[in-house]
Coordinates of C-alpha atoms in Angstrom, one line a residue:
X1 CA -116.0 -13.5 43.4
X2 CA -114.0 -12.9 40.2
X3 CA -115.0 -16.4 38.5
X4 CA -119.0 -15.1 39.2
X5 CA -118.1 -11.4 38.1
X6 CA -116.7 -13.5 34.7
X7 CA -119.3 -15.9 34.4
X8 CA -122.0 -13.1 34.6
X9 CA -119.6 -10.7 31.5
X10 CA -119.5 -14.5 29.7
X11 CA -123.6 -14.0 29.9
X12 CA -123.8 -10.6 29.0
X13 CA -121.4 -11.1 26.0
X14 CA -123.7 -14.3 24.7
X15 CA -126.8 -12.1 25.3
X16 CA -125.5 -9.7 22.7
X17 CA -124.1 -12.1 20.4
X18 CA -127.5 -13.6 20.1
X19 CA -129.3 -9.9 19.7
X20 CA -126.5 -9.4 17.0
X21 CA -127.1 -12.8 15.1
X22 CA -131.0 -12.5 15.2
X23 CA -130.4 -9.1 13.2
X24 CA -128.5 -10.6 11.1
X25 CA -131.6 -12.9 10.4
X26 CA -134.3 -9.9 10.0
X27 CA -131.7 -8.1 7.8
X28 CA -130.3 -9.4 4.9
X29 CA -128.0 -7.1 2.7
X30 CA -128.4 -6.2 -0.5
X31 CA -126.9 -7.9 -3.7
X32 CA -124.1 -5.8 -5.3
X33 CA -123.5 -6.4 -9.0
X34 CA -120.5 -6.2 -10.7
X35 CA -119.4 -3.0 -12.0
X36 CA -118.8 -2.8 -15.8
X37 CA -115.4 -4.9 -16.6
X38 CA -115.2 -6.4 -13.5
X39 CA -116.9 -10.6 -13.7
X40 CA -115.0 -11.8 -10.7
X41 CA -117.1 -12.6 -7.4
X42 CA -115.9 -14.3 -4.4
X43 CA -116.8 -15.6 -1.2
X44 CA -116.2 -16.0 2.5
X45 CA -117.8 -17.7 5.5
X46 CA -117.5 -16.8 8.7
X47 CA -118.2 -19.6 10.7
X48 CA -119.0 -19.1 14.8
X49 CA -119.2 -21.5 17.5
X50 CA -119.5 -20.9 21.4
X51 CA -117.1 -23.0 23.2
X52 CA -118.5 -24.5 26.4
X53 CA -116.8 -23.9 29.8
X54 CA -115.1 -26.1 32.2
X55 CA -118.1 -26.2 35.0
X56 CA -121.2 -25.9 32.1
X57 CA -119.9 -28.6 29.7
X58 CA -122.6 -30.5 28.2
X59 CA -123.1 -34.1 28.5
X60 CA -122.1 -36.2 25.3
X61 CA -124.6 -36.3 23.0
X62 CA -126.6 -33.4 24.2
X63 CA -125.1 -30.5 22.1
X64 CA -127.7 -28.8 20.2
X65 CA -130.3 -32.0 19.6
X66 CA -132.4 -30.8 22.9
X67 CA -136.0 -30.5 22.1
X68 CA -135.4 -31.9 18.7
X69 CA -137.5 -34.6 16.7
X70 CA -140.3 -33.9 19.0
X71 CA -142.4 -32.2 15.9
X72 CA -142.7 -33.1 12.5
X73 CA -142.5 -29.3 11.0
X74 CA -139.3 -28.0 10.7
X75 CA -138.5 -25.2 13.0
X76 CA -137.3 -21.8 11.7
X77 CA -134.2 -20.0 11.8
X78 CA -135.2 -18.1 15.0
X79 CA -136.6 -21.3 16.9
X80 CA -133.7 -22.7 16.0
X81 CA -131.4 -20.2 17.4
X82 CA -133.5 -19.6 20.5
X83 CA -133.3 -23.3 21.2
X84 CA -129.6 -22.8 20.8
X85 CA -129.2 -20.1 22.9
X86 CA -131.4 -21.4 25.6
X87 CA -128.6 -24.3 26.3
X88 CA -126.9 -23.9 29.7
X89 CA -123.6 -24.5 28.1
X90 CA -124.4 -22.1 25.7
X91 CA -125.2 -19.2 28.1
X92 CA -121.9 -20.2 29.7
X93 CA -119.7 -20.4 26.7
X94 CA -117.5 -18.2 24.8
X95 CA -118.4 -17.4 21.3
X96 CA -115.8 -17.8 18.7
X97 CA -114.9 -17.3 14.9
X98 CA -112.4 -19.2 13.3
X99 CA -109.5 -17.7 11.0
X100 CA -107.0 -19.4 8.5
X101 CA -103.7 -18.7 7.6
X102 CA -103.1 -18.9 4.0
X103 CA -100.0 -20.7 3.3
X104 CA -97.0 -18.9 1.7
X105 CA -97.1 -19.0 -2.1
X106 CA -95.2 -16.8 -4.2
X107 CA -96.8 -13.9 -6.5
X108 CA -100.2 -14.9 -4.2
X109 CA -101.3 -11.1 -3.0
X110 CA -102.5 -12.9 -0.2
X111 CA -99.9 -15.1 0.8
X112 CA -99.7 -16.3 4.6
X113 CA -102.6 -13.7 5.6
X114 CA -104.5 -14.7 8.2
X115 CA -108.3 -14.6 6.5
X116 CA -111.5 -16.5 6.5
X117 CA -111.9 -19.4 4.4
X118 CA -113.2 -18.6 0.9
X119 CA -112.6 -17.9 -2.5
X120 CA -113.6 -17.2 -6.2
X121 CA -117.0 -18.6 -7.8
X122 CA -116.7 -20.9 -10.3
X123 CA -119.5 -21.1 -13.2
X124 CA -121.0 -24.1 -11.6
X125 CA -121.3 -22.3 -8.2
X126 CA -125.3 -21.8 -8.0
X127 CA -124.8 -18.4 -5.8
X128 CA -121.9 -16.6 -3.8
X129 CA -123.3 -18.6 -0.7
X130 CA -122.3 -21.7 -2.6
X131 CA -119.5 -20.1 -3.0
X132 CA -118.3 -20.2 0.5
X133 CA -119.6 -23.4 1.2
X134 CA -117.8 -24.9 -1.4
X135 CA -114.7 -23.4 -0.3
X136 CA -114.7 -23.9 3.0
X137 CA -115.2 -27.6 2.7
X138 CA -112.4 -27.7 -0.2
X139 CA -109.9 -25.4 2.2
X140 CA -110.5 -26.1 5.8
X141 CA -112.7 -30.0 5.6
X142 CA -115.7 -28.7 7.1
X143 CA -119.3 -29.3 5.8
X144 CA -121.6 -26.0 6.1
X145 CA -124.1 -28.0 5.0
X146 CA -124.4 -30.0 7.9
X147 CA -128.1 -29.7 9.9
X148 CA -125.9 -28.7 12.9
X149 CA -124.2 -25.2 10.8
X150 CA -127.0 -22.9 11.2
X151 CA -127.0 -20.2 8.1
X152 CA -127.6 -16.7 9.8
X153 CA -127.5 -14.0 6.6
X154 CA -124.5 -12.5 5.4
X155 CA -122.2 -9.1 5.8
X156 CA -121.8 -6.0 3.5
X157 CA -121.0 -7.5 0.0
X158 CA -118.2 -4.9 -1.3
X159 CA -116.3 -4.1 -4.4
X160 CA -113.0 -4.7 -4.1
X161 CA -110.2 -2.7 -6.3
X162 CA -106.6 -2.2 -6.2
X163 CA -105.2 0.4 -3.5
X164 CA -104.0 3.6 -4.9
X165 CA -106.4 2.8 -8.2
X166 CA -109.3 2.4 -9.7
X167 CA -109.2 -0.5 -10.8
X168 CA -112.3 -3.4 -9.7
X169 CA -111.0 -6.7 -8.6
X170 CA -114.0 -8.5 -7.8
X171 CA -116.9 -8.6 -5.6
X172 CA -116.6 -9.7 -2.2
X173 CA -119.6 -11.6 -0.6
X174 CA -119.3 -12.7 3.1
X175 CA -121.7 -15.0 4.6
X176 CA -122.5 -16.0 8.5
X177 CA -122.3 -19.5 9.6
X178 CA -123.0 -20.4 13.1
X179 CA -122.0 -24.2 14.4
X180 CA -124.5 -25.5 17.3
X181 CA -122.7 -28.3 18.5
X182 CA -120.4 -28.0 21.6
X183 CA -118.1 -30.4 19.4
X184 CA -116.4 -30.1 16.3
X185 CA -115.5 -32.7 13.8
X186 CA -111.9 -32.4 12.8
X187 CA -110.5 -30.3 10.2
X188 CA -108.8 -31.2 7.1
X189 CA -106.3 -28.5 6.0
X190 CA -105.5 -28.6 1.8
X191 CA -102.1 -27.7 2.4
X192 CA -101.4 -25.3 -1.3
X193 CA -104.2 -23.2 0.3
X194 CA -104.5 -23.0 4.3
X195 CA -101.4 -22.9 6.7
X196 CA -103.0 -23.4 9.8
X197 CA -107.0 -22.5 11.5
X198 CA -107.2 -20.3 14.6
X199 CA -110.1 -20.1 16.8
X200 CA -110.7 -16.6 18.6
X201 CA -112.9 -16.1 21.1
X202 CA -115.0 -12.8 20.6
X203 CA -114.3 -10.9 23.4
X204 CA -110.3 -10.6 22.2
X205 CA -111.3 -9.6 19.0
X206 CA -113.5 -6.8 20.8
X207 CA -111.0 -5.6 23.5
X208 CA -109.0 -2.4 22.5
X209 CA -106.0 -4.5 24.3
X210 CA -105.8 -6.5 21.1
X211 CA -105.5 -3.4 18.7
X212 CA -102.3 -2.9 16.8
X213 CA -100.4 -2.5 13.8
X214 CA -99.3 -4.1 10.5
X215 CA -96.4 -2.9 8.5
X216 CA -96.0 -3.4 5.0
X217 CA -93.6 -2.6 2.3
X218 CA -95.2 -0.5 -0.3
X219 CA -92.4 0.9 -2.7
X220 CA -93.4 -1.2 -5.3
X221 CA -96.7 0.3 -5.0
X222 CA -94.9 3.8 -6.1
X223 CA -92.4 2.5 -8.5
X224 CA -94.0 -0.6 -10.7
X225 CA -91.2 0.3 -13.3
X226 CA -87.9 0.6 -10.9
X227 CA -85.6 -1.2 -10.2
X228 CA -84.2 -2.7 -6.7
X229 CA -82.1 1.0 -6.3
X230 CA -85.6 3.0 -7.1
X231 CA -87.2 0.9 -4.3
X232 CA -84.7 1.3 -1.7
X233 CA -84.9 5.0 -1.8
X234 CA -88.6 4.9 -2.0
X235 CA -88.5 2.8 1.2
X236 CA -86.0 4.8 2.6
X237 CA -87.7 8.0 2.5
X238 CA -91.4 6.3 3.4
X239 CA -90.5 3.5 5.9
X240 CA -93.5 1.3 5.6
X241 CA -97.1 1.6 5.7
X242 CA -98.9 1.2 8.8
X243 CA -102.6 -0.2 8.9
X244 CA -104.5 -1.0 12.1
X245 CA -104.7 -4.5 13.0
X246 CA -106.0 -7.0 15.9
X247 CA -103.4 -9.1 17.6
X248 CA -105.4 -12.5 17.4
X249 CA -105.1 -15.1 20.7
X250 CA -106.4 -18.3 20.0
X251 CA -108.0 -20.4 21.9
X252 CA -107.5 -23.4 19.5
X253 CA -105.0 -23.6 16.2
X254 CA -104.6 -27.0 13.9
X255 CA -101.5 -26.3 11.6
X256 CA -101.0 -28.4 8.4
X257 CA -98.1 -30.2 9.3
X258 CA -97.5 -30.8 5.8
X259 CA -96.1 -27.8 4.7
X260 CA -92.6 -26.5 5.0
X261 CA -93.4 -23.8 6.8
X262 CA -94.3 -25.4 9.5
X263 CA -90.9 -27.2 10.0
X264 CA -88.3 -26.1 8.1
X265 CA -85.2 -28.5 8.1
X266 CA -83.0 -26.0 6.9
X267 CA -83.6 -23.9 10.2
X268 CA -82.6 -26.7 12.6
X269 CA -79.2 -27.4 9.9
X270 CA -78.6 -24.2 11.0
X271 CA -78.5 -24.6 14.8
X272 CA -81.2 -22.0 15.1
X273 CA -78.8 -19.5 14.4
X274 CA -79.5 -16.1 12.6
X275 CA -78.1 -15.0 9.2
X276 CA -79.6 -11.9 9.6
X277 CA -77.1 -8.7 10.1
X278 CA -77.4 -6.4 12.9
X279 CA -78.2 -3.3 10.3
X280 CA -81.0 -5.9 9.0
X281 CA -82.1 -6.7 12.5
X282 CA -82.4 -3.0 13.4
X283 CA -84.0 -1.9 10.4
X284 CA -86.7 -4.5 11.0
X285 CA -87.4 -3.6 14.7
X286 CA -88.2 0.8 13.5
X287 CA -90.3 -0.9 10.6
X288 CA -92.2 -3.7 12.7
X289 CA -91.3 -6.2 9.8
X290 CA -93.6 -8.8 9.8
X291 CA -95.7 -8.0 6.6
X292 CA -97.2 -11.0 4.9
X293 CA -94.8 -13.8 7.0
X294 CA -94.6 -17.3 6.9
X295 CA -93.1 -17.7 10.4
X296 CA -94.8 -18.9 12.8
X297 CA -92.7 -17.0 15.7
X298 CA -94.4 -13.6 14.2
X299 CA -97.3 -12.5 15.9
X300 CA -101.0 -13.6 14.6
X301 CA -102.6 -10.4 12.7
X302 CA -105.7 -9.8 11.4
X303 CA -105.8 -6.8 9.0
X304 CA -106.7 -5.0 5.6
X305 CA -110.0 -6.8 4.2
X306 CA -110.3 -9.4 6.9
X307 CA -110.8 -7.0 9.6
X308 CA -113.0 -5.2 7.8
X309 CA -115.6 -8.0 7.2
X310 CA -115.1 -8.5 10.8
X311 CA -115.2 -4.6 12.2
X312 CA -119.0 -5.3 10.0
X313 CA -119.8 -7.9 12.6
X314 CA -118.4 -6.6 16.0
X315 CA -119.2 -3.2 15.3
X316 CA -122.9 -4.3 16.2
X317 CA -122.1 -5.7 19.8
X318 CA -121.3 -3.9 22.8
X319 CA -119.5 -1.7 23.7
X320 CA -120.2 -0.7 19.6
X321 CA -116.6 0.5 19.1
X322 CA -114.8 -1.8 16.6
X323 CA -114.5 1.0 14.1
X324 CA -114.1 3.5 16.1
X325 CA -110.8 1.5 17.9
X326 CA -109.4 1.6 13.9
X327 CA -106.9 4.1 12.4
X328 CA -106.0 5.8 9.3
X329 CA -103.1 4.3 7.3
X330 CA -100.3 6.0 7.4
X331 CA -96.6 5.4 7.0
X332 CA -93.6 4.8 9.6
X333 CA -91.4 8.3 8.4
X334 CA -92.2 10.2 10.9
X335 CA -91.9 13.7 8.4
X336 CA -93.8 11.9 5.9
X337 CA -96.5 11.1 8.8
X338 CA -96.9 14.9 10.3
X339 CA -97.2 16.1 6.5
X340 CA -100.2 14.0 6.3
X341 CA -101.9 14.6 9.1
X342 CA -101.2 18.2 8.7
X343 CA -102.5 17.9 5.5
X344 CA -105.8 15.1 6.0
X345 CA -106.7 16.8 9.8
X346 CA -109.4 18.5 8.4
X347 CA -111.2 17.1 6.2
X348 CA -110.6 13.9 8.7
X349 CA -112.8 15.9 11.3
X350 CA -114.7 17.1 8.9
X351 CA -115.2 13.3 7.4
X352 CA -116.2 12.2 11.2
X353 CA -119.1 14.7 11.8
X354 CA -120.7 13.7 8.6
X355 CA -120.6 9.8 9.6
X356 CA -121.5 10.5 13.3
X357 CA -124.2 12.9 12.2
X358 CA -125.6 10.3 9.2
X359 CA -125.0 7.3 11.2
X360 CA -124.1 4.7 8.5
X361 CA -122.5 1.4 8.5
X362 CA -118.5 1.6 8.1
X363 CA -116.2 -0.4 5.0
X364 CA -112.8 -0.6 6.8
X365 CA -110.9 -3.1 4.4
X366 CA -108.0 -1.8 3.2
X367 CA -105.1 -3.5 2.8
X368 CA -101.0 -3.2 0.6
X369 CA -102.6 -4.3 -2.0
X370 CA -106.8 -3.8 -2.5
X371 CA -109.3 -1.7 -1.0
X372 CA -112.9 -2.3 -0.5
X373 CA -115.3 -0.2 -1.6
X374 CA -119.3 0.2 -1.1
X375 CA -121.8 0.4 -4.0
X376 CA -123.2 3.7 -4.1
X377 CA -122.8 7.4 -6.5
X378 CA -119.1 6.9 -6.1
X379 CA -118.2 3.6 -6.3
X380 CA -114.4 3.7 -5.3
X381 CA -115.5 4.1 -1.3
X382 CA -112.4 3.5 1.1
X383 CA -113.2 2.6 4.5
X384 CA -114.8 4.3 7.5
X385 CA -115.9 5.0 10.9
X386 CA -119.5 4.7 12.6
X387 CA -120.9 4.9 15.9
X388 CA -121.7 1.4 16.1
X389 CA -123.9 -0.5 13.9
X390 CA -126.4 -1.3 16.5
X391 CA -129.1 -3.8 15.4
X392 CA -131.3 -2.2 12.7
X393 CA -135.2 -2.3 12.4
X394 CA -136.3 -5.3 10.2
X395 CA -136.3 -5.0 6.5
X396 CA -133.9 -1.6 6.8
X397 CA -130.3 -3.1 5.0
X398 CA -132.4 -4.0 1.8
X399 CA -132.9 -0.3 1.0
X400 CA -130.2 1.0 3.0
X401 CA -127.3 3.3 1.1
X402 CA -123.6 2.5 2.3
X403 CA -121.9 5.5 3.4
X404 CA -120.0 6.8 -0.3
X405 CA -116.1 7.7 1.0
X406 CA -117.4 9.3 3.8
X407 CA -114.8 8.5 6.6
X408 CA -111.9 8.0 3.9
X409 CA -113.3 10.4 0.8
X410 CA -110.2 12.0 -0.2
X411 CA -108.0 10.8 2.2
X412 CA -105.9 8.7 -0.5
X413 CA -105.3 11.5 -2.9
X414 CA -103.8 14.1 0.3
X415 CA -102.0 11.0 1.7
X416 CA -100.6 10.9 -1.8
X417 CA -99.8 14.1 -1.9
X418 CA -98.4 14.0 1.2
X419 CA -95.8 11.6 0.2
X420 CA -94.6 13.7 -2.8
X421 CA -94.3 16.7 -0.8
X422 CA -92.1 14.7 1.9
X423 CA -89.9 13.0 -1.0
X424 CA -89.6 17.2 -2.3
X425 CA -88.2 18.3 1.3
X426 CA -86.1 15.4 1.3
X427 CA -84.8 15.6 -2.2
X428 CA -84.3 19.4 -1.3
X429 CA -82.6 19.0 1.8
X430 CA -80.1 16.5 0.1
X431 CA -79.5 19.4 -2.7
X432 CA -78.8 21.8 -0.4
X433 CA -76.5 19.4 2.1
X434 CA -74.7 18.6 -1.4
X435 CA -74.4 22.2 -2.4
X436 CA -72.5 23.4 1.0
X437 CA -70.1 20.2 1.2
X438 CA -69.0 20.9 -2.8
X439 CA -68.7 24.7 -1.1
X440 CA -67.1 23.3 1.7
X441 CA -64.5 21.3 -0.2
X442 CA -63.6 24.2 -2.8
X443 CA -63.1 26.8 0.1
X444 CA -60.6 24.3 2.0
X445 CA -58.9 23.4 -1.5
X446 CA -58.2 26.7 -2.2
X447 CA -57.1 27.7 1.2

């Protein structure tokens, strides 16, 4: 009974997936352009596959040849999918997207996040789809251009600038890739760029039980021009910031072998014993540190831009709840975080009933160091919330407007605010302890 109650939520889940890619066929988005002073674009593919099950696995050499060669014209996207789809391994499989690790590299704002494979366009790059495929073959070894990786459409293209300022980066463009083999040919990992590749079936990436946090260290962020003492007390007063975050499970991971952090010699010198000090160790547990790690014993997050391209996707498939299961930044100080949710409760509410009531797509990418933000009348949008980004009527995401800072519009600036009026209470406080200890000591001197 419970392997036919699973087989029959496996169906369900690969009846939406292919209602979700189909829309992603009918509704191309827009092109974004680059604002004035910004020329950098860049590009991601998300690449999907549906792994079969033990009792449906396909014979060798079936995969997704069935039907094929029998006419001379090729068959469109949608044929093609629906022949894809109508596979019995495929109705019993478990759809998938793959992730990399970036491998740790110093001053590399990115280093050892887990992402999807991608990068900057070159001047020889025809488009931003190029872009990706390029990339992808050049990071991870794997040919998009292969007859069996089907090209569905692409995601929200978004600006992306630094957090806490204005400041444009580059344009982000993420395209859909979807392999229609039950096999894979094997991937080739450029060890300066990818750590390791994750597959992750769907349905974790979709479950509420995967939802967590990332923690990150952000007093740089408020003191560019301090030193190591400015930082500590910065840290001290804010802890760290939290961001919402999935806890990835994967089915299948390939690690570059290569690298040193996969096997660090210097860790088995050591017997496997810690250096760390028990202050260090404490400090670490309140402020969850495992921000932009290289170790491979730290748990597998996806966060920050990432999840955002992928809260785009999954927010489109039952139960419609991808955004909605994200949360505000916010910081580990627990003064710092009631003063700004004292201070952001309203117009967070107020925020909410303006998406609900609109119903428009959601930009959750925000990360330590960018932000993503949708083209629009103000083009410094933060992230958001929706209802679920059910499958649109044709033709709609060409003329459709992205929601402008609705979940997110002004949240930055109280959150800011916020923070100075928690360092004032605590720089107060301190004043006032120091006045009555100096009183203190005087009264007992002179008694």
């Amino acid at each position: 009974m419970p392997e036919e109650e699973a087989d029959t939520k496996s169906q369900n889940l690969i009846g939406a997936f292919q209602e979700t890619l189909n829309g992603l066929i009918e509704n191309p988005y827009p092109y974004v352009s680059n604002p004035e002073g910004c020329k950098k674009r860049a590009s991601v593919a998300l690449i999907l596959r549906v792994r079969p099950g033990y009792d449906h696995w396909p014979e060798t050499g079936a995969g997704g040849r069935e039907g094929e060669g029998a006419e001379d014209v090729k068959p469109s996207i949608h044929e093609s999918l629906d022949r894809f789809f109508a596979q019995d391994w495929v109705q019993h499989g478990d759809p998938e997207a793959v992730f990399i690790k970036r491998a740790a590299r110093v001053g590399d704002r990115w280093t050892s996040h887990v992402a999807l494979p991608g990068g900057k366009r070159d001047p020889e790059d025809e488009d931003d789809k190029a872009v990706a495929i390029r990339e992808t073959a050049e990071e991870i070894g794997f040919d998009l251009t292969s007859p069996h990786a089907l090209f569905l459409g692409n995601l929200p293209e978004r600006v992306v600038s630094t957090s806490w300022g204005k400041v444009p980066i580059m344009v982000l463009c993420p395209f859909v890739f979807l392999w229609t083999e039950p096999e894979l040919p094997p991937f080739k990992l450029q060890p300066t760029e990818v750590a390791s590749t994750h597959w992750v079936p769907l349905r974790i990436l979709l479950s509420p039980s995967s939802r967590t946090y990332e923690y990150v260290d952000v007093s740089d962020r408020f003191a560019r021009r301090g030193g190591a003492v400015t930082k500590s007390i910065i840290r001290s007063i804010l802890g760290k910031m939290r961001f919402s975050a999935i806890r990835l499970v994967p089915s299948e991971s390939l690690y570059c072998s290569s690298t040193a952090e996969f096997f660090s010699p210097e860790a088995l010198d050591a017997g496997g014993a810690s250096t760390t000090s028990v202050g260090s160790r404490l400090y670490n547990l309140y402020l969850g540190d495992h921000a932009g790690s290289s170790d491979k014993s730290r748990p597998l997050l996806l966060w920050g831009l990432t999840l955002g391209m992928l809260a785009d996707f999954l927010d489109q498939m039952p139960p419609h709840n991808a955004v909605k299961l994200w949360s505000y930044p916010t910081f580990t100080s627990l003064d710092v975080r009631w003063i700004i949710n004292a201070l952001t409760g309203p117009l967070k509410r107020r925020n909410r009933q303006r998406l609900q009531n609109g119903g428009v797509e959601n930009q959750t990418a925000m990360d330590s160091e960018t932000e993503a933000v949708a083209t629009g009348d103000n083009p410094w949008f933060i992230g958001g919330l929706s209802n679920g980004m059910k499958s649109p009527s044709k033709g709609t995401n060409q003329t459709r407007s992205y929601a402008v800072g609705v979940m997110l519009e002004g949240y930055y600036d109280m959150a800011r605010r916020g923070v100075w009026i928690a360092a004032s209470f605590r720089l107060l406080a301190t004043a006032v302890l120091a006045v009555q200890l100096v009183r203190k000591y005087k009264s007992f001197r002179s008694s």
